[in-house]
Coordinates of C-alpha atoms in Angstrom, one line a residue:
Chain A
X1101 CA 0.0 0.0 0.0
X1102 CA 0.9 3.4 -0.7
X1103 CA 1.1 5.7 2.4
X1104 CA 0.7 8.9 1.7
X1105 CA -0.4 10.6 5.1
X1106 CA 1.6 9.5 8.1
X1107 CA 2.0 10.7 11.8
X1108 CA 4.6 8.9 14.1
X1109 CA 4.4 10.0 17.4
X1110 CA 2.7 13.0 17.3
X1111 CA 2.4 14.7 20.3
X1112 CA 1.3 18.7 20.8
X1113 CA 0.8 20.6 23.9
X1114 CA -0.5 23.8 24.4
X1115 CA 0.6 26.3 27.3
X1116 CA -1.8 28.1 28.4
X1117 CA -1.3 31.8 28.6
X1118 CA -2.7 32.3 32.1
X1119 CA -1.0 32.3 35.3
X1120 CA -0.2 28.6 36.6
X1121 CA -2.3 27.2 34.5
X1122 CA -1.0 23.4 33.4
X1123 CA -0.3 22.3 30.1
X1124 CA -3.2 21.4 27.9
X1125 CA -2.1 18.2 25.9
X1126 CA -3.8 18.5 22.8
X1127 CA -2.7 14.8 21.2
X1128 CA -0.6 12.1 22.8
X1129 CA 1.6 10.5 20.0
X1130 CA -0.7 9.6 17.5
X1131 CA 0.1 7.3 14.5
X1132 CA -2.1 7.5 11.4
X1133 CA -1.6 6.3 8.0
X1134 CA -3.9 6.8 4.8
X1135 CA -3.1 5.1 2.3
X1136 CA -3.8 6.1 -1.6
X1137 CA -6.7 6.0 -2.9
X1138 CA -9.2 5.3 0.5
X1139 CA -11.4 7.4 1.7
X1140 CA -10.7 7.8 5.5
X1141 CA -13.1 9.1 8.2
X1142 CA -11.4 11.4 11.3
X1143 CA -14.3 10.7 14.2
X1144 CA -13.8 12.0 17.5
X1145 CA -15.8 14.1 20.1
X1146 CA -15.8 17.6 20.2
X1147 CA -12.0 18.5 21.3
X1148 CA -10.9 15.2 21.0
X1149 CA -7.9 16.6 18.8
X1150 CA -8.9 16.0 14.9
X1151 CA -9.0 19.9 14.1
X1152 CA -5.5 20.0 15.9
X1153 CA -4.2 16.7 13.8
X1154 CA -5.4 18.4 10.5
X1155 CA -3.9 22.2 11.7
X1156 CA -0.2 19.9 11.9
X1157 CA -0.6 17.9 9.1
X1158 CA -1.4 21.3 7.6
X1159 CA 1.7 23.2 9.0
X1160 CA -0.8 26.0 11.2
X1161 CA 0.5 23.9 14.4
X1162 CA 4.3 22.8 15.0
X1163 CA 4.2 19.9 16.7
X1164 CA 5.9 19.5 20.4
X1165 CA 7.0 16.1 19.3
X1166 CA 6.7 13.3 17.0
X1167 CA 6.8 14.0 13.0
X1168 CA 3.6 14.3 10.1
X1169 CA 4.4 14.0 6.1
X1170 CA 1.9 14.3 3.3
X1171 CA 3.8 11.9 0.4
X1172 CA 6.8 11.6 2.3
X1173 CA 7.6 15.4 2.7
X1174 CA 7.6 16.7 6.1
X1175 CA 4.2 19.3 6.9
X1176 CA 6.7 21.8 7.4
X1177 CA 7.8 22.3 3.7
X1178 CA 5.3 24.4 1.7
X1179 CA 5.8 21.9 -1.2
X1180 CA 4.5 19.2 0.8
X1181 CA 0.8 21.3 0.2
X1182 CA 1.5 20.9 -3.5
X1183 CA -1.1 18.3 -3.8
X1184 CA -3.5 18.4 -1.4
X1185 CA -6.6 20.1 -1.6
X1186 CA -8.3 21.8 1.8
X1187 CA -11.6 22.1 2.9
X1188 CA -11.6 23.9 6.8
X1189 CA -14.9 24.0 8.6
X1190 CA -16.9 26.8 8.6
X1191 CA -14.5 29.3 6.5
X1192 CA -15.3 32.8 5.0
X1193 CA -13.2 33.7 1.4
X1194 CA -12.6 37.1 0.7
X1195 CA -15.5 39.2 0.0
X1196 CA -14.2 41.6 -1.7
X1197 CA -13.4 38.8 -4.8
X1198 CA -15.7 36.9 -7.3
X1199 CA -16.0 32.7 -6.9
X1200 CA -13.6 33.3 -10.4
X1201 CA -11.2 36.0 -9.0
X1202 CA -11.0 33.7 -5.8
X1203 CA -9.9 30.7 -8.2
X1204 CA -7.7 32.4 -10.6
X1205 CA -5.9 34.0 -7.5
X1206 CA -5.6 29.8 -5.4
X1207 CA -4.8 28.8 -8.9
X1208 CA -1.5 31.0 -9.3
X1209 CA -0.3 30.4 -5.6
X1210 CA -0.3 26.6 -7.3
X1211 CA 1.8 28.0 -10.4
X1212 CA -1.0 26.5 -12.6
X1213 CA -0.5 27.7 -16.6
X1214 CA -3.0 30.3 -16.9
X1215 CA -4.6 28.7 -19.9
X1216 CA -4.7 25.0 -17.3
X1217 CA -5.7 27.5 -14.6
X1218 CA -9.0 28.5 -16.7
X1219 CA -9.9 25.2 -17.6
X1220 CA -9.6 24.0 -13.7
X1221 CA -11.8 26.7 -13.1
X1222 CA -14.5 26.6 -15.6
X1223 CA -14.5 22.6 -14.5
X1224 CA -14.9 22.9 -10.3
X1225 CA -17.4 25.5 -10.7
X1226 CA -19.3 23.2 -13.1
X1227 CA -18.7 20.4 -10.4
X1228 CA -20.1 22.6 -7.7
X1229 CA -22.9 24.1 -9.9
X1230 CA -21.8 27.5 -9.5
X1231 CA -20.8 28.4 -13.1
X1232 CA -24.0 30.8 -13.1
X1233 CA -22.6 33.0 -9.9
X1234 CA -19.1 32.7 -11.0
X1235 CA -18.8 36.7 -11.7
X1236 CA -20.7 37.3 -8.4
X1237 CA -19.2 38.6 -5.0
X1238 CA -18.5 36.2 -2.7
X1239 CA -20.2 38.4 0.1
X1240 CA -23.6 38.4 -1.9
X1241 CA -23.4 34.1 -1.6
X1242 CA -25.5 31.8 0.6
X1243 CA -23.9 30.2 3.5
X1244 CA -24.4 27.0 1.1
X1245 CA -22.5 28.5 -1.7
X1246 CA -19.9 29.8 0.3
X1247 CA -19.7 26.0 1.3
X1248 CA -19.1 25.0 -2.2
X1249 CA -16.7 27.9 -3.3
X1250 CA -14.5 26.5 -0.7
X1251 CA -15.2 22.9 -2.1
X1252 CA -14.1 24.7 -5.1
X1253 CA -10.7 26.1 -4.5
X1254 CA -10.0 22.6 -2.7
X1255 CA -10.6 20.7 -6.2
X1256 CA -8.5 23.8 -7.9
X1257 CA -5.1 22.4 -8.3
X1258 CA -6.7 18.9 -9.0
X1259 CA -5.2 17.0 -5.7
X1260 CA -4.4 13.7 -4.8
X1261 CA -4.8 14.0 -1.2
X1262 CA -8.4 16.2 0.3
X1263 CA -8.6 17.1 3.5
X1264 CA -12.0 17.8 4.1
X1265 CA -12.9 19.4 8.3
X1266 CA -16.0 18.9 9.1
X1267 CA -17.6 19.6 5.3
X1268 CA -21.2 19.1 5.9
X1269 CA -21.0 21.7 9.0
X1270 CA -24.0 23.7 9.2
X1271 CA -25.6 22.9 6.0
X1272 CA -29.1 22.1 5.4
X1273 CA -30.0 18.4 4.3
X1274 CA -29.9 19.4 0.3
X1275 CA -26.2 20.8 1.2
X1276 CA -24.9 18.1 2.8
X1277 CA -26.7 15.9 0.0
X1278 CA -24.7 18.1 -2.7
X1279 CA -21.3 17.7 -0.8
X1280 CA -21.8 14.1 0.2
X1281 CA -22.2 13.3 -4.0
X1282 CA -19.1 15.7 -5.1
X1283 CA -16.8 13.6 -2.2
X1284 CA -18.5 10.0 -3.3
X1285 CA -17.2 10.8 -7.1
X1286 CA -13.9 12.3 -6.2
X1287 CA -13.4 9.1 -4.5
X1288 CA -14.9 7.0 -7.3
X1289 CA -12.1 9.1 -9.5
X1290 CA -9.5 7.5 -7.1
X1291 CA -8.9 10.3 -5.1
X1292 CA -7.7 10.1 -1.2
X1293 CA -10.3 11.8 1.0
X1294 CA -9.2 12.2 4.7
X1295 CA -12.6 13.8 6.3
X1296 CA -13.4 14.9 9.7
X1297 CA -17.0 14.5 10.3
X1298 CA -19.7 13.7 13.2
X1299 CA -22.5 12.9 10.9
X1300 CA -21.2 9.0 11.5
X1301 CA -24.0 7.9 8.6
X1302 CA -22.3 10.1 6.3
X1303 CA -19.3 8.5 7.3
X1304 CA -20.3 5.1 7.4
X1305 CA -21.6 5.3 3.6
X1306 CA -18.4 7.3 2.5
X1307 CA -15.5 6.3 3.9
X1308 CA -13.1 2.9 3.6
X1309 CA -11.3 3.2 6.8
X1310 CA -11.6 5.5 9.8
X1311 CA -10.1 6.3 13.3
X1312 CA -11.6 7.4 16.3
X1313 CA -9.8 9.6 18.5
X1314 CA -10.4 10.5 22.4
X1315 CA -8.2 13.1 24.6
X1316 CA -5.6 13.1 22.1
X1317 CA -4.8 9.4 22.0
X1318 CA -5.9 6.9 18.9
X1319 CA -8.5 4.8 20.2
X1320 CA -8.9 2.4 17.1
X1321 CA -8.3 2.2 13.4
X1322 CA -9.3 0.0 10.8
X1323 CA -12.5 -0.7 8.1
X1324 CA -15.9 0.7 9.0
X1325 CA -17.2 -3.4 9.1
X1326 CA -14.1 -4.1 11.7
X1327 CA -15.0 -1.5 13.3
X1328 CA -18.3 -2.0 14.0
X1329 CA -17.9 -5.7 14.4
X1330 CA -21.3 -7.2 16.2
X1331 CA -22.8 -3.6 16.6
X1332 CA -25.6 -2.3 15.0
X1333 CA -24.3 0.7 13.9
X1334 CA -21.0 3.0 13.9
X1335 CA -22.5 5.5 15.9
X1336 CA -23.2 3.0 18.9
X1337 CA -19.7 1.6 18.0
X1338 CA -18.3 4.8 18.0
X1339 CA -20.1 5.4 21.5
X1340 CA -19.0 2.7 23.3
X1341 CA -14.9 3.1 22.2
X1342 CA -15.3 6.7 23.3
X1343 CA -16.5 5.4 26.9
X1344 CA -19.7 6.9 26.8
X1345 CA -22.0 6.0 29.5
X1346 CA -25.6 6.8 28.9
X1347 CA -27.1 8.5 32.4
X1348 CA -30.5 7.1 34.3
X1349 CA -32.3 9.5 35.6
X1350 CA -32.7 9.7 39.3
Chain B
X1411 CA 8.0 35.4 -6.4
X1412 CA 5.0 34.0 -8.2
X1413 CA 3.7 34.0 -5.2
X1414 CA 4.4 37.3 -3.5
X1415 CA 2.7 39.0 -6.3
X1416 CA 0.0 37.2 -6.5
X1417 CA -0.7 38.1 -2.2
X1418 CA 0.1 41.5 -3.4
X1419 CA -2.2 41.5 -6.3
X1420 CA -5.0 40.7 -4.3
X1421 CA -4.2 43.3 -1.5
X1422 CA -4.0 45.8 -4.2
X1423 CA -7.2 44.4 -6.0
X1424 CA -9.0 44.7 -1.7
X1425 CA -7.5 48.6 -1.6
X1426 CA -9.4 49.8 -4.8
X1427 CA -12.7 48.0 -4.0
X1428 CA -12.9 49.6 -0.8
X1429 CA -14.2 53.2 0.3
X1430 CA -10.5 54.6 2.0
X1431 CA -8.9 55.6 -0.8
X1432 CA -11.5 57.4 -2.3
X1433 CA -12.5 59.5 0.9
X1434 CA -9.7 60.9 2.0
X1435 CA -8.8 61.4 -1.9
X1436 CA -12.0 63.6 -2.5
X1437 CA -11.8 65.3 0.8
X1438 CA -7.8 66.5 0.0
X1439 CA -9.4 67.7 -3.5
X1440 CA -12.5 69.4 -1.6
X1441 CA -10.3 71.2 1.3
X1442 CA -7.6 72.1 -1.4
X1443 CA -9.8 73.7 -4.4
X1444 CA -12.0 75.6 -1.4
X1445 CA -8.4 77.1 -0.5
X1446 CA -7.2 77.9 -3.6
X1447 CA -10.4 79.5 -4.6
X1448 CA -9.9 81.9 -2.0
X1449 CA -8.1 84.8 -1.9
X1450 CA -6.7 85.6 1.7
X1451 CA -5.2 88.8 2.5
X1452 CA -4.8 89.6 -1.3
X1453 CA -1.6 88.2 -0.9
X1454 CA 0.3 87.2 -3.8
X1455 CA 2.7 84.2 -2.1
X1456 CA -0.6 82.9 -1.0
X1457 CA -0.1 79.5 -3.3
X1458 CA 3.2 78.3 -1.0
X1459 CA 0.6 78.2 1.8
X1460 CA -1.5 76.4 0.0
X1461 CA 0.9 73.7 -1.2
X1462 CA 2.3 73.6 2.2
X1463 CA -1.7 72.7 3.2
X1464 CA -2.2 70.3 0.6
X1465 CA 1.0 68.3 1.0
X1466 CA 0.2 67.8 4.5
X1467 CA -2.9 66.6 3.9
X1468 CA -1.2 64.3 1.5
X1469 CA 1.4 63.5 4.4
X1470 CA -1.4 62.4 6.8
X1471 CA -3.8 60.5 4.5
X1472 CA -0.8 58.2 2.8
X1473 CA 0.3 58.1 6.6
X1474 CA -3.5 57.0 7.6
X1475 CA -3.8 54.5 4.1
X1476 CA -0.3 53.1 4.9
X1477 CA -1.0 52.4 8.6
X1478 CA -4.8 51.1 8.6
X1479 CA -4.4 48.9 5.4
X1480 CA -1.6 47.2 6.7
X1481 CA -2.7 46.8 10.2
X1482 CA -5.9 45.1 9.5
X1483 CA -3.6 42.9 6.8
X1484 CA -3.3 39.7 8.8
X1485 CA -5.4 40.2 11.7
X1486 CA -8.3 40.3 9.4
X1487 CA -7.1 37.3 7.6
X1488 CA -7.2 35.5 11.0
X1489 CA -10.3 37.0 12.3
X1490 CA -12.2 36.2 9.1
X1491 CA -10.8 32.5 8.6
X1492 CA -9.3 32.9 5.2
X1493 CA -5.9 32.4 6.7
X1494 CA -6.5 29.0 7.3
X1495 CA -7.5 27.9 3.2
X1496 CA -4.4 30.7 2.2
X1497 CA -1.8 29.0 4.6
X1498 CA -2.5 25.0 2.9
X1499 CA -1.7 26.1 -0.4
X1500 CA 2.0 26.0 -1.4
X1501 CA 2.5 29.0 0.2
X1502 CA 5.5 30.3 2.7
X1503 CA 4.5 32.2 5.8
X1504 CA 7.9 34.2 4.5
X1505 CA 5.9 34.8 1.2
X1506 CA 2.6 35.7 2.9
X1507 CA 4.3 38.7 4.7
X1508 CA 6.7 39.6 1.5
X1509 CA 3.5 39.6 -0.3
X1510 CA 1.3 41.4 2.3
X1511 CA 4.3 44.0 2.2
X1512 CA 4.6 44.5 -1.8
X1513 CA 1.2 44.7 -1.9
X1514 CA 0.8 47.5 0.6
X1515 CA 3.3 49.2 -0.6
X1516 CA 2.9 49.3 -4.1
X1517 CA -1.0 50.3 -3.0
X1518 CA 0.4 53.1 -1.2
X1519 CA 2.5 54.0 -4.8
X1520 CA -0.8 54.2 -6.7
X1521 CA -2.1 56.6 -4.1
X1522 CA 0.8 58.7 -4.1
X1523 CA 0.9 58.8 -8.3
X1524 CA -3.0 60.1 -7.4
X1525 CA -2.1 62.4 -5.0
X1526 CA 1.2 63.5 -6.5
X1527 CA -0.9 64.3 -10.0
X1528 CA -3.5 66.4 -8.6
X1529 CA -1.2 68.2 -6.1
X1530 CA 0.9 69.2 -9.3
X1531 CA -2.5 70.0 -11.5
X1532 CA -3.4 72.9 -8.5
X1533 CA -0.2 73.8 -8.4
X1534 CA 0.4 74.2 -12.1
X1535 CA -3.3 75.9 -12.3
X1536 CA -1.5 79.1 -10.3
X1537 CA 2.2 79.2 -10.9
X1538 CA 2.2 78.1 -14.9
X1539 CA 5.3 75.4 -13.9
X1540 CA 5.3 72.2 -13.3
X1541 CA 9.0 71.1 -11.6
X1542 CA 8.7 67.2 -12.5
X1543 CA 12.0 66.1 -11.3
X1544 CA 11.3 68.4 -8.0
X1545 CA 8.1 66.7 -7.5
X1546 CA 9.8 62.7 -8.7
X1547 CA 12.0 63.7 -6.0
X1548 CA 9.9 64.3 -3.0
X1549 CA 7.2 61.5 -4.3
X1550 CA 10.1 59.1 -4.2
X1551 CA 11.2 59.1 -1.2
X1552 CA 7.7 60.0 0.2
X1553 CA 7.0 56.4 -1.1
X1554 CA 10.2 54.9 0.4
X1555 CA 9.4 56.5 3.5
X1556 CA 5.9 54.8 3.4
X1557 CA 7.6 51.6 2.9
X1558 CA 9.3 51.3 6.6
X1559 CA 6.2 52.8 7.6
X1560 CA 4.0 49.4 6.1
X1561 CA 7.0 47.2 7.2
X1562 CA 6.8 48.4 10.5
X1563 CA 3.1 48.2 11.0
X1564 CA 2.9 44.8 9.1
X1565 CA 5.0 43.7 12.2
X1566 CA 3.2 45.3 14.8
X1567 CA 0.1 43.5 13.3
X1568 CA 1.7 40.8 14.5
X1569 CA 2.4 41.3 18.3
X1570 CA -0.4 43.5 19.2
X1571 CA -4.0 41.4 19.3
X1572 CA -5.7 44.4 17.6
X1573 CA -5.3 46.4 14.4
X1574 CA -6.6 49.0 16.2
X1575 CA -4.3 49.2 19.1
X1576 CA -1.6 48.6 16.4
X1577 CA -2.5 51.3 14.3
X1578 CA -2.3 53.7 17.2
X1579 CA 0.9 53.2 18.4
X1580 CA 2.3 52.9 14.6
X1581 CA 0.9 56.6 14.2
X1582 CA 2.2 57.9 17.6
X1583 CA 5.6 56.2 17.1
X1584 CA 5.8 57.8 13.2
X1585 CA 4.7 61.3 14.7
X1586 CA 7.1 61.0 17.1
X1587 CA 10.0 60.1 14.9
X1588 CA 9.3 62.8 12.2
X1589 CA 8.5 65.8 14.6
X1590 CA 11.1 65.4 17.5
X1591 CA 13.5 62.7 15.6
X1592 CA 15.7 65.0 14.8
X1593 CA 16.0 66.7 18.1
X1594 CA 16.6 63.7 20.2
X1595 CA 20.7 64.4 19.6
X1596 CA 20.3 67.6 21.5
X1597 CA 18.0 66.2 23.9
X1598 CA 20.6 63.4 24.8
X1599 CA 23.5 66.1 24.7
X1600 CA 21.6 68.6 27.5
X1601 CA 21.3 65.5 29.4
X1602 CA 23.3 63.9 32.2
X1603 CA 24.2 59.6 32.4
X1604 CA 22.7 57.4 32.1
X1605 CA 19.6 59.2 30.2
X1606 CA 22.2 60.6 27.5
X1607 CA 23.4 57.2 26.9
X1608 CA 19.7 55.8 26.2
X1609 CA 18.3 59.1 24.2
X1610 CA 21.7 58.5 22.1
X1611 CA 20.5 54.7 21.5
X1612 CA 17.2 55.8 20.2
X1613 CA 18.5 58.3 18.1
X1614 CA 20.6 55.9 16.4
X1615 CA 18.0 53.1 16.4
X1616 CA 14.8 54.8 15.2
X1617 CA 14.4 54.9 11.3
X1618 CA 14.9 58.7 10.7
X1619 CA 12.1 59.5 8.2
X1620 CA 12.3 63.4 8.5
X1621 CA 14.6 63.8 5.4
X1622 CA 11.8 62.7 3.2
X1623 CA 9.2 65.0 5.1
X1624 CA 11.5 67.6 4.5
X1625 CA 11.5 67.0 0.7
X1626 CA 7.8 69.1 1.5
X1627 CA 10.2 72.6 1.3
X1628 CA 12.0 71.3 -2.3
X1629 CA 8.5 72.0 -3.9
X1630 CA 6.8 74.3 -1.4
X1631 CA 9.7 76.8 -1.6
X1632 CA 11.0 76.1 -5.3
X1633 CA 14.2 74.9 -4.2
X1634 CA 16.4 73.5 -6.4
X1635 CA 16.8 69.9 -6.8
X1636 CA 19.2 67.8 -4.3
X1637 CA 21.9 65.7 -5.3
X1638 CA 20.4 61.8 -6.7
X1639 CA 23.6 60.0 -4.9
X1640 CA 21.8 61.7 -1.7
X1641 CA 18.4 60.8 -2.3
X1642 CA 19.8 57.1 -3.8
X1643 CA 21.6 56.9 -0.3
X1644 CA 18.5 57.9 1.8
X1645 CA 16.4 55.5 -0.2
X1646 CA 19.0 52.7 0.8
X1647 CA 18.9 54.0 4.4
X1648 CA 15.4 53.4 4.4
X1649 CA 15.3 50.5 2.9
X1650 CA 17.5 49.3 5.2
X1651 CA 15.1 49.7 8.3
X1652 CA 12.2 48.3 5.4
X1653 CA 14.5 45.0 5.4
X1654 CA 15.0 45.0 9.1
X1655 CA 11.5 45.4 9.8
X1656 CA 10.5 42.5 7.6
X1657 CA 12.8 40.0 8.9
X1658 CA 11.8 40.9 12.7
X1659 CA 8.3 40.1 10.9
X1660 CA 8.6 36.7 9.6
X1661 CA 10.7 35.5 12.6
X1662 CA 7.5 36.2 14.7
X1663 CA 4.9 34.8 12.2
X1664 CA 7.2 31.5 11.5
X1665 CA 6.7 30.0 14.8
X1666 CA 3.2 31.5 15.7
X1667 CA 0.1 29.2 15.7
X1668 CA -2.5 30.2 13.1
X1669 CA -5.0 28.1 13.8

């Protein structure tokens, strides 16, 4: 198999900035590989440390030990971004730019050939059914739109490797249903998808593989069937590797 | 450098699609032609007080562009999230500032090309001469001048939380420096130890930006033009500080957390 996203170790602590206040340990030497060509689901409760692994493995985070590459480069080289595509949670483009202006402008931090550049953008915007609002504002979009502009200038530079946080976020069922089909046939296209996600049915349809992370540490890996072994779902797997205990009332 | 100028494009592209610019432009023309249109005291050296007036109000809005375009330059990048999708491209955090930078700064050259045009127009309208070279001059190192002004700001952006708080002290600190700058070698000298010793530091530590103020007096007063190995030597001065300034910058961004 060919690994293309690796951690080893990877351990990041955060000092807090107030007076005698302990260290918060964000993730407690984690080891991941994704291999080409999967589709692998990120699942964790809410600070559990999957927007931290994906701010490393994207270079916003230095970690305080352990190491992270993207095809064998280490996060910390710009060119190891060369091929991936990045889709954060919740994220606002610039306003003051058209979906087009937006693309043209991702395309050339890519060094993309203007006349490849234009034909990578004419295609995402088709794929994201923009192409009728591609001379429009950005601030004049939907929060929908803005979802798939950003869907957009992850597709731009036609990556191998997507790192999708959280992409169904805040989006209404016909949304979600629109991103869950463009990330179905980029995987059918043989792309890797690395997604964060708590919508576990979403996951469960989409993905090959997936972790599940608690506190920082890797709590298990492996296909969504192995996973969910005699359960009768992933969430209720998920549930009980997490530790939850349902409460009784008094 | 593909990069860098195509940060800068886009800073450029966000200056002329917003309203700054254009205010403080029309309010210069406004408070300028309502001066010249008016004849006070009958007297006849009346225009040197009126370029004095408008280059100031030159001075202060490229000052005021300058400082508040660069100082909401990153924090408004974080603040608004489009950091994040900028910093996972191919991109250098050395490039993002270098860009941020060129961008401002060339922005600031457009304004000044604006402001430099009109300001020679009025003047032209009343004296029937139009000193280019005089005017090249002064608008030069005006821009230089601006340049350690953007660099400096562009790393305050990035040690102080707000733009606000940033821009303040970037104003105070550039006030300071080109209305008692020159002065602080007398200061130090009319002082005793160990205060002499620490006004002496500053002196020879602040960027001295009061040689291109002055350049105000080469087309206010007609002077004749200076030498160009002493405006190429200020340039480099300043450029010096611009360079200083911007490796201080991207030693602070490299390490900091973005997320």
């Amino acid at each position: 198999m060919n690994v293309i996203l690796r951690t080893e170790k990877l351990r990041v602590e955060f000092r807090s900035r107030e007076f005698r206040q302990s260290l918060k340990v964000a993730l407690r030497g984690l080891d991941l590989e994704v291999n080409a060509g999967e589709a692998f689901g990120f699942l964790g409760p809410n600070g559990a440390g999957k927007t931290t692994t994906i701010n490393v493995l994207l270079g916003f985070v230095q970690p305080t030990g352990g190491s992270a590459s993207l095809f064998g480069i280490d996060v910390r080289q710009p060119i190891a971004r060369q091929r991936i595509g990045y889709l954060p949670e919740l994220t606002y483009y610039y306003k003051f730019l058209t979906a087009e202006e937006l693309l043209r402008f991702y395309s050339r931090i890519f060094s993309l050939p203007r006349a490849e550049a234009e034909r990578r953008i004419d295609a995402v915007l088709k794929l994201v059914e923009l192409e009728s609002a591609r001379k429009h504002l950005i601030k004049t979009y939907s929060k929908g739109m803005q979802q798939r502009v950003g869907l957009a200038q992850a597709l731009i530079n036609n990556p191998d490797l997507l790192i999708l946080d959280e992409p169904t976020s805040g989006l209404d069922p016909l949304g979600r249903m629109k991103v869950r089909e463009i990330i179905q046939r980029l995987k059918n296209e043989g792309k890797t998808v690395f997604f964060s996600s708590h919508e576990l049915g979403e996951v469960e349809t989409v993905c090959d593989r997936v972790a599940i992370i608690a506190e920082g540490e890797l709590k298990a890996v492996g296909r969504v069937a192995d996973i969910m072994g005699q359960r009768a779902s992933l969430e209720k797997a998920f549930l009980d590797i997490v530790g939850y205990q349902p409460q009784t009332a008094p | 450098m593909n990069n860098i100028f195509a940060v800068a494009g886009i800073v450029i592209k966000e200056l002329y699609r917003r309203k700054d610019f254009y205010v403080l432009f029309i309010l210069t023309i406004v408070i300028c032609v309502i001066m010249a249109s008016v004849n006070i005291f009958n007297d006849n050296q009346i225009i040197r007080y009126l370029k004095e007036l408008c280059l100031l109000l030159i001075w202060v809005s490229s000052l005021v562009i300058a400082i508040t375009t660069t100082a909401r330059q990153i924090p408004a990048e974080r603040e608004q999230r489009t950091l994040l999708p900028l910093l996972a491209k191919p991109l250098s955090r050395t490039q993002l500032i270098f860009g941020k930078f060129l961008g401002c700064w060339l922005a600031c050259g457009l304004v000044l090309v604006c402001f430099y045009a009109f300001f020679g127009a009025l003047a032209a309208s009343r004296e029937h001469t139009w000193p280019l070279l005089n005017y090249f001059q002064a608008a030069f190192l005006h821009w230089v001048m601006l340049g350690v002004v953007i660099a400096m700001t562009l790393l305050g952006s990035l040690v102080f939380a707000a733009p606000s708080s940033n821009s303040t002290i970037c104003f105070v600190v550039v006030a300071g420096i080109m209305c008692i700058g020159r002065y602080l070698d007398a200061i130090a000298l009319s002082r005793p130890e160990p205060i002499r010793s620490i006004v002496w530091t500053i002196y020879y530590a602040i960027p001295h930006l009061e040689i291109p103020f002055g350049m105000r007096n080469l087309i206010v007063h007609d002077w004749p033009l200076i030498g160009w190995n002493f405006v190429a030597l200020d340039a480099l001065y300043l450029l010096a500080y611009v360079a200083a300034f911007l490796v201080a910058a991207c030693l602070v961004f490299r390490r900091k957390a973005v997320n």
